[in-house]
Coordinates of C-alpha atoms in Angstrom, one line a residue:
M752 CA 33.1 15.2 11.6
V753 CA 30.7 18.0 11.8
L754 CA 28.5 16.4 14.3
Q755 CA 31.3 15.3 16.5
M756 CA 33.2 18.6 16.6
D757 CA 30.0 20.8 17.0
V758 CA 28.3 18.4 19.4
N759 CA 31.0 18.8 21.9
D760 CA 30.6 22.7 21.8
Q761 CA 26.8 22.4 22.5
Q762 CA 26.4 19.4 24.9
R763 CA 26.5 21.5 27.9
G764 CA 24.1 24.3 26.7
E765 CA 21.6 22.5 24.6
G766 CA 19.6 19.2 24.7
T767 CA 19.2 17.1 27.8
R768 CA 21.4 14.5 29.0
G769 CA 20.3 11.5 31.2
S770 CA 22.3 9.7 33.9
S771 CA 23.1 6.7 31.6
C772 CA 26.0 8.8 30.4
D773 CA 27.3 10.7 33.5
S774 CA 30.3 8.4 33.9
E775 CA 33.2 10.3 32.7
E776 CA 35.9 7.6 32.6
H777 CA 35.2 5.6 29.6
R778 CA 37.3 5.5 26.5
N779 CA 34.2 4.7 24.0
K780 CA 31.8 7.0 26.0
P781 CA 29.5 8.4 23.3
T782 CA 28.6 12.1 23.3
Y783 CA 25.0 11.6 23.7
C784 CA 23.9 8.1 25.3
V785 CA 20.5 6.4 24.9
T786 CA 18.3 8.7 27.2
D787 CA 20.0 11.9 26.0
V788 CA 18.1 14.3 23.6
P789 CA 20.4 16.2 21.3
P790 CA 19.3 19.6 20.0
W791 CA 16.6 19.4 17.4
Y792 CA 18.7 20.3 14.4
L793 CA 21.3 17.7 15.2
C794 CA 18.5 15.2 15.8
M795 CA 17.2 15.8 12.2
F796 CA 20.7 15.7 10.6
L797 CA 21.5 12.5 12.3
A798 CA 18.2 11.1 11.5
I799 CA 18.6 11.7 7.8
Q800 CA 22.2 10.3 8.1
H801 CA 20.7 7.0 9.6
Y802 CA 18.1 6.9 6.7
L803 CA 21.1 7.3 4.1
T804 CA 23.1 4.6 5.8
S805 CA 20.2 2.2 5.4
F806 CA 19.6 3.3 1.8
G807 CA 21.5 0.3 0.2
A808 CA 19.7 -2.5 2.1
M809 CA 16.3 -0.4 2.0
T810 CA 16.2 -0.2 -1.7
S811 CA 17.9 -3.4 -2.8
I812 CA 15.4 -5.8 -1.1
P813 CA 12.2 -4.6 -2.8
L814 CA 14.0 -4.2 -6.2
I815 CA 15.4 -7.8 -6.2
L816 CA 12.1 -9.1 -5.1
S817 CA 10.3 -7.4 -7.8
E818 CA 11.7 -9.7 -10.5
G819 CA 10.4 -12.6 -8.6
L820 CA 7.0 -11.1 -8.2
C821 CA 6.9 -10.4 -12.1
L822 CA 7.3 -6.6 -11.6
Q823 CA 10.5 -6.2 -13.4
H824 CA 8.6 -4.1 -16.1
D825 CA 6.2 -2.5 -13.9
S826 CA 8.0 0.6 -12.6
L827 CA 4.9 2.1 -11.1
T828 CA 4.2 -0.8 -8.9
Q829 CA 7.9 -1.1 -8.0
S830 CA 7.9 2.5 -6.8
Q831 CA 4.7 1.7 -4.6
L832 CA 6.6 -1.3 -3.1
L833 CA 9.5 0.9 -2.2
N834 CA 7.3 3.4 -0.7
T835 CA 5.5 0.7 1.3
T836 CA 8.8 -0.6 2.3
F837 CA 9.9 2.9 3.7
F838 CA 6.7 3.5 5.4
A839 CA 6.5 0.1 7.2
S840 CA 10.3 0.4 8.2
G841 CA 9.6 3.8 9.8
L842 CA 6.5 2.6 11.6
I843 CA 8.3 -0.6 13.0
T844 CA 11.3 1.4 14.1
L845 CA 8.9 3.7 16.1
L846 CA 7.5 0.6 17.7
Q847 CA 10.7 -1.0 18.6
V848 CA 12.5 2.0 20.1
T849 CA 9.3 2.9 22.1
F850 CA 8.0 -0.4 23.3
G851 CA 10.7 -3.0 22.2
V852 CA 14.2 -3.4 23.2
R853 CA 14.3 0.5 23.6
L854 CA 17.8 0.8 22.1
P855 CA 18.6 3.3 19.3
I856 CA 18.3 0.6 16.6
L857 CA 16.7 1.1 13.2
Q858 CA 14.4 -1.4 11.8
G859 CA 14.1 -2.5 8.0
G860 CA 14.0 -5.3 5.6
T861 CA 16.0 -8.6 5.9
F862 CA 18.0 -10.5 3.6
A863 CA 17.3 -13.5 5.6
L864 CA 13.8 -13.6 4.2
L865 CA 14.8 -12.7 0.8
T866 CA 16.5 -16.0 0.1
P867 CA 13.3 -18.3 1.0
S868 CA 11.1 -15.8 -0.9
M869 CA 13.2 -16.0 -4.1
A870 CA 13.2 -20.0 -3.7
M871 CA 9.5 -20.0 -3.2
L872 CA 9.0 -17.6 -6.3
S873 CA 11.0 -19.8 -8.5
M874 CA 9.0 -22.9 -8.2
P875 CA 7.3 -23.9 -11.3
E876 CA 3.7 -23.2 -10.1
W877 CA 4.7 -19.6 -9.1
R878 CA 7.1 -18.7 -12.2
C879 CA 6.1 -15.6 -14.0
P880 CA 3.7 -16.0 -16.9
A881 CA 5.1 -15.3 -20.4
W882 CA 2.8 -12.2 -20.8
T883 CA 4.6 -10.3 -17.9
Q884 CA 8.0 -10.2 -19.6
N885 CA 7.1 -7.1 -21.6
A886 CA 4.0 -5.8 -19.6
S887 CA 3.8 -2.5 -18.4
L888 CA 1.3 -3.2 -15.8
V889 CA 0.9 -6.3 -13.6
N890 CA -2.0 -7.6 -11.6
T891 CA -0.6 -7.4 -8.1
S892 CA -3.6 -9.0 -6.6
S893 CA -2.4 -12.3 -8.0
P894 CA -1.8 -15.3 -5.8
L895 CA 1.9 -14.8 -6.6
F896 CA 2.1 -11.7 -4.1
I897 CA -0.7 -12.5 -1.7
E898 CA 0.8 -16.0 -0.9
L899 CA 4.1 -14.2 -0.1
Q900 CA 2.5 -12.0 2.2
G901 CA 0.4 -14.6 4.0
S902 CA 3.4 -16.7 4.3
I903 CA 5.5 -14.1 6.0
M904 CA 2.6 -13.1 8.2
A905 CA 2.2 -16.6 9.4
A906 CA 5.9 -17.3 9.9
S907 CA 6.2 -14.1 12.0
L908 CA 3.9 -15.6 14.7
L909 CA 6.9 -18.0 15.4
Q910 CA 9.1 -14.9 16.1
I911 CA 6.4 -13.4 18.2
L912 CA 5.9 -16.5 20.2
V913 CA 9.7 -17.2 20.9
G914 CA 10.0 -13.4 21.8
F915 CA 7.3 -12.8 24.2
S916 CA 7.4 -16.2 25.7
G917 CA 11.0 -15.9 26.7
L918 CA 12.2 -18.8 24.8
I919 CA 14.7 -16.9 22.7
G920 CA 17.4 -17.3 25.6
F921 CA 16.9 -21.0 25.7
L922 CA 17.3 -21.5 22.0
M923 CA 20.3 -19.4 21.9
R924 CA 22.1 -22.0 24.0
F925 CA 22.4 -24.3 21.0
V926 CA 23.3 -21.8 18.2
G927 CA 26.9 -21.1 17.8
P928 CA 29.2 -19.5 15.4
L929 CA 29.3 -22.8 13.4
T930 CA 25.7 -22.6 12.9
I931 CA 25.4 -18.9 11.8
A932 CA 28.6 -18.7 9.8
P933 CA 27.3 -20.8 7.0
T934 CA 23.9 -19.4 7.3
V935 CA 24.9 -15.8 6.9
S936 CA 27.5 -16.4 4.2
L937 CA 24.9 -18.5 2.2
I938 CA 22.7 -15.4 2.0
G939 CA 25.1 -13.6 -0.1
L940 CA 26.3 -16.5 -2.1
S941 CA 22.8 -17.9 -3.0
L942 CA 22.2 -14.6 -5.1
Y943 CA 25.1 -14.7 -7.3
D944 CA 23.3 -15.8 -10.3
S945 CA 20.9 -12.8 -9.9
V946 CA 23.6 -10.4 -9.3
G947 CA 25.5 -11.7 -12.3
A948 CA 22.8 -11.0 -14.6
K949 CA 22.5 -7.5 -13.4
V950 CA 26.3 -6.9 -13.6
G951 CA 26.4 -8.4 -17.2
S952 CA 23.8 -6.1 -18.5
H953 CA 26.7 -3.6 -18.8
W954 CA 30.1 -4.6 -17.4
G955 CA 31.6 -1.1 -17.9
I956 CA 28.9 0.7 -15.8
S957 CA 28.9 -2.1 -13.2
A958 CA 32.5 -2.0 -12.8
M959 CA 32.5 1.9 -12.6
T960 CA 30.0 1.6 -9.7
T961 CA 31.9 -0.9 -7.9
V962 CA 35.1 1.1 -8.2
L963 CA 33.5 4.1 -7.0
I964 CA 31.9 2.6 -3.8
I965 CA 35.2 0.9 -2.9
L966 CA 36.9 4.2 -3.5
F967 CA 34.8 6.2 -1.2
S968 CA 34.2 3.4 1.6
Q969 CA 37.8 2.2 1.6
Y970 CA 40.3 4.8 0.5
L971 CA 38.5 8.0 1.2
R972 CA 36.7 7.4 4.1
R973 CA 39.2 9.1 6.7
I974 CA 39.4 12.1 4.4
P975 CA 37.1 15.1 5.6
V976 CA 35.5 17.6 3.4
P977 CA 35.1 21.2 4.6
V978 CA 31.4 22.2 4.8
P979 CA 29.8 25.4 6.5
A980 CA 28.5 24.8 10.0
Y981 CA 27.1 26.7 12.9
S982 CA 27.4 26.4 16.6
R983 CA 26.6 28.9 19.4
A984 CA 30.1 29.0 20.5
K985 CA 31.7 29.5 17.1
R986 CA 28.9 30.9 15.2
L987 CA 29.2 30.3 11.4
H988 CA 32.3 28.6 10.7
T989 CA 33.8 25.7 8.5
S990 CA 33.8 22.4 9.9
K991 CA 34.7 18.8 8.6
L992 CA 32.3 16.2 7.4
Y993 CA 33.5 12.7 6.7
I994 CA 30.9 12.4 3.8
F995 CA 32.7 9.5 2.1
Q996 CA 32.4 7.4 5.5
I997 CA 28.7 8.4 5.9
M998 CA 27.2 7.5 2.6
P999 CA 29.7 5.9 0.1
I1000 CA 27.0 3.7 -1.5
L1001 CA 24.7 6.8 -2.2
L1002 CA 27.6 8.7 -3.6
G1003 CA 28.9 5.9 -5.8
I1004 CA 25.2 5.2 -7.1
A1005 CA 24.5 8.9 -7.8
L1006 CA 27.7 9.5 -9.7
S1007 CA 27.3 6.2 -12.0
W1008 CA 23.5 7.2 -12.4
F1009 CA 24.7 10.7 -13.7
V1010 CA 27.1 9.2 -16.1
C1011 CA 24.3 6.9 -17.4
Y1012 CA 22.2 9.9 -17.8
L1013 CA 24.9 11.6 -19.6
L1014 CA 25.4 8.6 -21.9
T1015 CA 21.6 8.2 -22.5
I1016 CA 20.9 11.9 -23.6
T1017 CA 23.9 11.7 -26.0
D1018 CA 22.7 8.4 -27.4
V1019 CA 26.0 6.6 -26.6
L1020 CA 24.1 3.8 -25.0
P1021 CA 21.8 1.9 -27.6
S1022 CA 18.1 2.8 -27.4
D1023 CA 17.3 -0.8 -29.1
P1024 CA 16.3 -3.2 -26.1
A1025 CA 17.8 -6.0 -28.0
Q1026 CA 21.2 -4.5 -28.0
Y1027 CA 23.8 -5.1 -25.4
G1028 CA 23.9 -1.9 -22.9
H1029 CA 20.3 -0.8 -23.3
L1030 CA 19.6 -1.6 -19.5
A1031 CA 22.1 1.1 -18.7
R1032 CA 19.9 4.0 -20.1
T1033 CA 18.0 6.1 -17.5
D1034 CA 14.8 6.2 -19.6
V1035 CA 14.3 2.4 -19.8
K1036 CA 11.5 2.8 -17.1
G1037 CA 9.7 5.2 -19.3
D1038 CA 7.6 8.0 -17.6
V1039 CA 7.2 6.4 -14.3
L1040 CA 8.2 9.7 -12.5
S1041 CA 5.5 11.6 -14.1
R1042 CA 2.9 8.8 -13.4
A1043 CA 3.7 8.3 -9.8
P1044 CA 1.6 10.2 -7.4
W1045 CA 3.1 13.0 -5.2
F1046 CA 1.4 11.4 -2.0
T1047 CA 0.4 7.9 -1.2
L1048 CA -0.6 6.3 1.8
P1049 CA 0.3 2.6 2.2
Y1050 CA -2.2 0.5 4.1
P1051 CA -2.6 -3.1 5.0
G1052 CA -4.0 -5.3 2.4
Q1053 CA -3.3 -2.8 -0.5
W1054 CA -2.4 -5.6 -2.7
G1055 CA -5.3 -7.8 -1.8
M1056 CA -6.3 -10.3 1.0
P1057 CA -3.2 -12.4 1.9
A1058 CA -3.4 -16.1 1.5
V1059 CA -1.3 -18.7 3.3
S1060 CA 0.9 -21.2 1.6
L1061 CA 2.2 -24.2 3.8
A1062 CA 5.4 -24.4 1.9
G1063 CA 5.8 -20.7 1.9
V1064 CA 5.6 -20.6 5.8
F1065 CA 8.2 -23.2 6.3
G1066 CA 10.6 -21.5 4.1
M1067 CA 10.0 -18.3 5.7
M1068 CA 10.4 -19.6 9.3
A1069 CA 13.8 -20.7 8.3
G1070 CA 14.7 -16.9 7.5
I1071 CA 12.9 -15.9 10.8
V1072 CA 15.3 -18.2 12.9
C1073 CA 18.3 -16.6 11.2
S1074 CA 17.0 -13.1 11.6
M1075 CA 16.4 -13.6 15.4
A1076 CA 19.9 -14.8 16.1
E1077 CA 21.2 -11.7 14.2
S1078 CA 19.0 -9.3 16.1
V1079 CA 20.1 -10.6 19.5
G1080 CA 23.8 -9.9 18.5
D1081 CA 22.8 -6.4 17.2
Y1082 CA 21.1 -5.7 20.5
H1083 CA 24.4 -6.2 22.3
A1084 CA 26.5 -4.3 19.9
C1085 CA 23.9 -1.4 19.9
A1086 CA 24.0 -1.1 23.8
R1087 CA 27.8 -1.3 23.9
L1088 CA 28.1 1.6 21.3
S1089 CA 25.4 3.7 22.7
G1090 CA 26.7 3.7 26.2
A1091 CA 23.8 1.5 27.5
P1092 CA 24.3 -1.5 29.9
P1093 CA 23.9 -5.0 28.4
P1094 CA 20.3 -5.7 27.6
P1095 CA 18.5 -7.7 30.3
K1096 CA 16.3 -10.7 29.5
H1097 CA 13.0 -8.8 29.5
A1098 CA 14.4 -6.2 27.0
I1099 CA 15.7 -9.0 24.5
S1100 CA 12.3 -11.0 24.7
R1101 CA 10.5 -7.8 24.1
G1102 CA 12.8 -6.7 21.1
V1103 CA 12.6 -10.0 19.4
G1104 CA 8.7 -10.2 20.1
V1105 CA 8.4 -6.8 18.6
E1106 CA 10.4 -7.6 15.5
G1107 CA 8.0 -10.4 15.1
L1108 CA 4.9 -7.9 15.2
G1109 CA 6.9 -5.9 12.7
S1110 CA 7.2 -8.7 10.3
L1111 CA 3.6 -9.3 10.7
L1112 CA 2.9 -5.6 9.9
A1113 CA 5.3 -5.7 7.0
G1114 CA 3.4 -8.7 5.6
A1115 CA 0.2 -7.1 6.0
F1116 CA 1.3 -3.8 4.3
G1117 CA 2.7 -5.8 1.6
T1118 CA 6.5 -5.2 1.5
G1119 CA 7.2 -8.7 0.5
N1120 CA 9.7 -9.0 3.2
G1121 CA 10.0 -9.1 7.0
T1122 CA 11.8 -6.9 9.4
T1123 CA 15.0 -7.0 11.5
S1124 CA 17.6 -4.8 13.1
F1125 CA 19.8 -3.0 10.8
S1126 CA 23.4 -3.7 11.6
E1127 CA 25.0 -0.9 9.5
N1128 CA 23.1 1.6 11.5
V1129 CA 24.4 0.0 14.8
A1130 CA 27.9 0.5 13.4
A1131 CA 27.1 4.3 12.5
L1132 CA 26.6 4.8 16.3
G1133 CA 30.4 3.9 16.8
I1134 CA 31.1 6.4 14.0
T1135 CA 29.1 9.4 15.1
K1136 CA 29.3 8.7 18.9
V1137 CA 25.7 9.7 19.1
G1138 CA 23.7 6.9 20.8
S1139 CA 20.4 8.8 21.6
R1140 CA 17.2 7.1 20.8
A1141 CA 15.7 10.3 20.1
V1142 CA 17.6 10.4 16.9
I1143 CA 16.3 6.9 15.7
L1144 CA 12.7 8.1 16.6
A1145 CA 13.3 11.0 14.4
S1146 CA 14.7 8.8 11.6
G1147 CA 11.6 6.7 12.0
V1148 CA 9.3 9.5 11.5
F1149 CA 11.5 10.5 8.5
M1150 CA 11.1 7.1 6.8
V1151 CA 7.4 7.1 7.3
L1152 CA 7.1 10.6 5.6
M1153 CA 9.3 9.5 2.8
G1154 CA 7.1 6.4 2.5
M1155 CA 4.2 8.8 1.8
L1156 CA 6.0 10.8 -1.0
G1157 CA 5.1 8.6 -4.3
K1158 CA 7.7 10.5 -6.3
I1159 CA 10.6 9.3 -4.0
G1160 CA 9.9 5.7 -4.7
A1161 CA 9.6 6.2 -8.5
V1162 CA 13.0 8.1 -8.5
F1163 CA 14.7 4.9 -7.1
T1164 CA 13.0 2.7 -9.7
T1165 CA 14.8 4.5 -12.5
I1166 CA 18.3 3.6 -11.1
P1167 CA 19.9 1.6 -14.3
T1168 CA 20.2 -2.3 -13.7
P1169 CA 24.1 -2.3 -14.2
V1170 CA 24.3 0.5 -11.5
M1171 CA 22.3 -1.7 -9.1
G1172 CA 24.5 -4.7 -10.1
G1173 CA 27.6 -2.9 -9.2
M1174 CA 26.1 -2.0 -5.8
F1175 CA 24.9 -5.7 -5.2
L1176 CA 28.4 -7.2 -6.1
I1177 CA 29.8 -5.3 -3.1
M1178 CA 26.8 -5.7 -0.9
F1179 CA 26.5 -9.6 -1.1
G1180 CA 30.1 -10.0 -1.1
V1181 CA 30.6 -8.2 2.2
I1182 CA 27.5 -10.2 3.7
T1183 CA 29.2 -13.5 2.6
A1184 CA 32.6 -12.4 4.2
A1185 CA 30.6 -11.1 7.4
G1186 CA 29.3 -14.5 7.8
V1187 CA 32.7 -16.2 7.6
S1188 CA 33.8 -13.8 10.2
N1189 CA 31.8 -15.5 12.9
L1190 CA 34.5 -18.1 13.0
Q1191 CA 37.1 -15.9 14.5
S1192 CA 36.0 -16.9 17.9
T1193 CA 36.2 -20.6 17.0
D1194 CA 39.3 -22.8 16.8
M1195 CA 39.7 -23.2 13.2
N1196 CA 42.9 -25.2 13.9
S1197 CA 40.3 -28.1 14.9
S1198 CA 39.6 -30.7 12.2
R1199 CA 36.3 -31.0 13.8
N1200 CA 35.3 -27.3 13.0
I1201 CA 36.9 -27.3 9.6
F1202 CA 34.6 -30.3 8.7
V1203 CA 31.5 -28.8 10.0
F1204 CA 31.8 -25.7 8.3
G1205 CA 33.3 -27.0 5.0
F1206 CA 30.6 -29.9 4.7
S1207 CA 27.8 -27.5 5.6
M1208 CA 28.8 -24.8 3.0
F1209 CA 29.5 -27.2 0.2
S1210 CA 26.3 -29.3 0.8
A1211 CA 24.4 -26.1 1.0
L1212 CA 25.5 -25.3 -2.7
V1213 CA 25.2 -28.8 -4.0
I1214 CA 21.8 -29.9 -2.8
P1215 CA 19.7 -26.8 -3.8
N1216 CA 21.5 -26.7 -7.1
F1217 CA 20.7 -30.5 -7.7
I1218 CA 17.0 -29.9 -6.7
M1219 CA 16.5 -26.9 -8.8
K1220 CA 17.7 -28.8 -12.0
N1221 CA 15.7 -31.9 -11.0
P1222 CA 12.4 -30.7 -9.5
D1223 CA 10.6 -33.7 -10.4
L1224 CA 12.5 -36.0 -8.2
L1225 CA 10.7 -34.9 -5.1
Q1226 CA 7.6 -36.9 -5.5
T1227 CA 6.0 -37.9 -2.2
G1228 CA 2.5 -38.1 -3.6
V1229 CA 1.4 -35.2 -1.6
K1230 CA 1.5 -31.9 -3.3
E1231 CA 1.8 -29.7 -0.2
V1232 CA 4.7 -32.0 1.2
D1233 CA 6.4 -31.7 -2.2
Q1234 CA 6.2 -27.8 -2.0
V1235 CA 7.6 -27.7 1.3
L1236 CA 10.5 -30.0 0.7
R1237 CA 11.3 -28.1 -2.6
I1238 CA 11.4 -24.8 -1.0
L1239 CA 13.4 -25.8 2.0
L1240 CA 15.9 -27.8 0.0
T1241 CA 16.3 -25.2 -2.5
T1242 CA 17.0 -22.5 0.2
N1243 CA 20.8 -22.5 0.6
M1244 CA 20.8 -20.8 4.1
F1245 CA 18.3 -23.3 5.5
V1246 CA 20.5 -26.5 4.3
G1247 CA 23.6 -24.9 5.5
G1248 CA 22.2 -23.8 8.9
V1249 CA 20.5 -27.1 9.6
L1250 CA 23.8 -29.2 8.8
G1251 CA 25.8 -26.8 10.8
F1252 CA 23.4 -26.8 13.8
F1253 CA 23.2 -30.5 13.8
L1254 CA 26.7 -31.4 13.4
D1255 CA 27.9 -28.6 15.9
N1256 CA 25.6 -29.9 18.6
T1257 CA 26.2 -33.6 18.0
I1258 CA 29.9 -34.0 17.3
P1259 CA 31.9 -33.8 20.5
G1260 CA 33.9 -30.5 21.0
T1261 CA 34.5 -28.1 23.9
K1262 CA 32.8 -24.9 24.4
R1263 CA 36.1 -23.0 23.6
E1264 CA 36.6 -25.1 20.6
R1265 CA 33.2 -24.4 19.2
G1266 CA 33.5 -20.6 19.9
L1267 CA 30.9 -20.3 22.8
L1268 CA 33.3 -18.9 25.3
A1269 CA 33.8 -15.5 23.4
W1270 CA 31.5 -13.4 25.6
V1271 CA 31.7 -15.3 28.9
K1272 CA 33.8 -12.5 30.2
M1273 CA 31.9 -9.3 30.1
D1274 CA 33.9 -6.1 29.4
P1275 CA 34.2 -4.6 33.1
E1276 CA 33.9 -1.1 31.7
D1277 CA 30.5 -1.9 30.8
S1278 CA 29.6 -2.0 34.6
I1279 CA 29.8 1.7 34.9
Y1280 CA 26.5 2.1 33.1
A1281 CA 24.7 -0.7 35.1
A1282 CA 22.9 1.8 37.2
G1283 CA 21.1 3.0 34.2
T1284 CA 19.4 -0.3 33.4
E1285 CA 15.9 0.7 34.5
E1286 CA 16.1 4.1 32.8
V1287 CA 17.2 2.5 29.4
Y1288 CA 15.1 -0.7 29.3
D1289 CA 12.0 0.0 31.5
L1290 CA 8.7 0.4 29.6
P1291 CA 7.7 3.9 28.8
F1292 CA 5.0 6.3 30.1
G1293 CA 5.3 5.0 33.6
I1294 CA 3.9 1.6 32.6
T1295 CA 6.6 -0.2 34.6
S1296 CA 6.0 1.7 37.9
R1297 CA 2.2 0.9 37.5
L1298 CA 2.8 -2.7 37.0
S1299 CA 5.4 -3.0 39.8
S1300 CA 2.8 -3.7 42.4
R1301 CA 1.4 -6.6 40.6
S1302 CA 2.8 -10.0 41.8
W1303 CA 2.1 -11.6 38.4
V1304 CA 4.4 -9.4 36.5
R1305 CA 7.4 -11.4 37.6
Y1306 CA 5.9 -14.5 35.4
V1307 CA 5.9 -12.2 32.3
P1308 CA 9.2 -12.8 30.4
F1309 CA 9.0 -9.4 28.5
C1310 CA 8.0 -7.4 31.6
P1311 CA 10.8 -5.7 33.8
W1312 CA 10.5 -6.8 37.5
K1313 CA 12.7 -6.2 40.6
E1314 CA 12.7 -8.6 43.4
G1315 CA 13.9 -6.4 46.1
P1316 CA 16.6 -3.9 47.0
G1317 CA 20.0 -4.7 45.4
S1318 CA 18.4 -7.1 42.9
R1319 CA 18.9 -6.5 39.3
D1320 CA 16.3 -7.1 36.8
G1321 CA 18.0 -10.3 35.4
S1322 CA 20.8 -8.8 33.2
E1323 CA 23.3 -10.7 35.2
D1324 CA 21.9 -14.0 35.4
Q1325 CA 21.4 -14.4 31.5
D1326 CA 22.7 -18.0 30.6
A1327 CA 26.1 -17.4 29.3
G1328 CA 25.8 -20.2 26.7
G1329 CA 22.5 -18.5 25.5
M1330 CA 23.9 -15.1 24.9
I1331 CA 27.8 -16.0 24.1
F1332 CA 27.2 -16.0 20.3
S1333 CA 25.4 -12.6 20.5
L1334 CA 28.8 -11.0 20.2
D1335 CA 29.8 -13.1 17.2
V1336 CA 26.7 -12.1 15.3
S1337 CA 27.3 -8.4 16.4
V1338 CA 30.8 -8.6 15.1
C1339 CA 30.0 -9.9 11.6
T1340 CA 27.2 -7.5 11.2
S1341 CA 29.1 -4.6 12.3
I1342 CA 31.7 -5.4 9.8
F1343 CA 28.9 -5.2 7.2
G1344 CA 27.7 -1.9 8.6
V1345 CA 31.0 -0.2 8.8
F1346 CA 31.8 -1.0 5.1
L1347 CA 28.3 0.5 4.1

């Protein structure tokens, strides 16, 4: 593609290259490694590409959440929610790349928190009042929103504790593929009702969107498109850009959106809200684009002072645990694809802790969600062969700027409902399959494993469905306990994850049978980068060298510390049982990323 072909011409003359990429004999060696700095124009191009890669997940979470928050008819507030999501994601990305795990990994909203959020908002006491169904403005300072914010912020303290205390390595010993497979799969399956309603608003438009995304992402992704390019060696020339591989979702949505616009101005689509197909019109959201400000600055507490709900906190904690496991896998996948050594203990602890701080910030800003590592952007590293963290830093700055442009968020809220439904049909289908793909390292000829997975999945569909239909059956006499049980037992991924975790750790089975030996053997080719561990993962601005003389640093889990000559910073002695599953998670999330 244009970045790969032209980068090779410039890598000797422009940009700076670090030692972590100096080894020449590596079949997957990226053009630019973690510590390298590509030319500024390449940084800008790749930063925008990473933003476009995350577009689907970045916009879908707040748009789905807006229904539960009674904002489905409040386009202006929806646009503000989108701007806040962009702004917070960019800010947290800068924090993660600079002080966290320090790998080129983008941060954004997590579907793991979307499921408990929707379960919380669907409870009788938090259901939308009737007057919001046709309202143009909704009071976003209502307890509905601020309790969601407070619950996310309180639950994020768990992730901060687990990360910065170094407990993540210990906890991961007990989390295997048979725990995560049902958990991740049920994130997608639990949203089928919401997706079905959007798709059903106009089956033709939804089908067109789905077909276009499938066409671009699966059939045309290896077909290059000639584009003008410039390099110092070749000057102005024509190069090849794999545009269908880079942004299939954006292209699919844009084309379907344009078709809906044509059908709207020609009045092919009905203007009567009561008629089938009305939601496919592009003018349903009215004049939101003209009413949205050009510039906006999201700030903590913009929706009101957050409040804490005990039931909401427990529900969010279930999502936080799933998000942590997924992120650890993304760290290892990102390190492999960006030419870095496997992340040591202190970097993983710091990364998880900073993600907890990110969720705290996201809750304070009012995104209605937390934060996690974006696996689709990890997969993009393997496509572009550019693993520089300077690119992700630039992408973080770009997202912050986009979050300050009010018109940008307003534009995305005008996407017709069936177009979003067509995108969700693919996105959540792939998430479901990505969860199942975790089982590839387990022995699925084992009746034990078949039982654990099958029972966990089916029970996680039956129990929440029953509780939703019979909410009055949970009567303990204590309102707070009833709320906690109702949220947890109606969150599919919590039920499936807990059952999978319990059965997998109590029913006798070998580590090989359970899939816990998939990553015991480290790829020997990775060892050629081991010399760059300090350069990649040490704290910035000389903080590590200043702390190295302090004896107490060795007891701080998230600080790098070296015992003496020839000693590593802990990457070799990571417990295999604690990190084996990391690759399983990265495999499933990378499938999701490559598809998107």
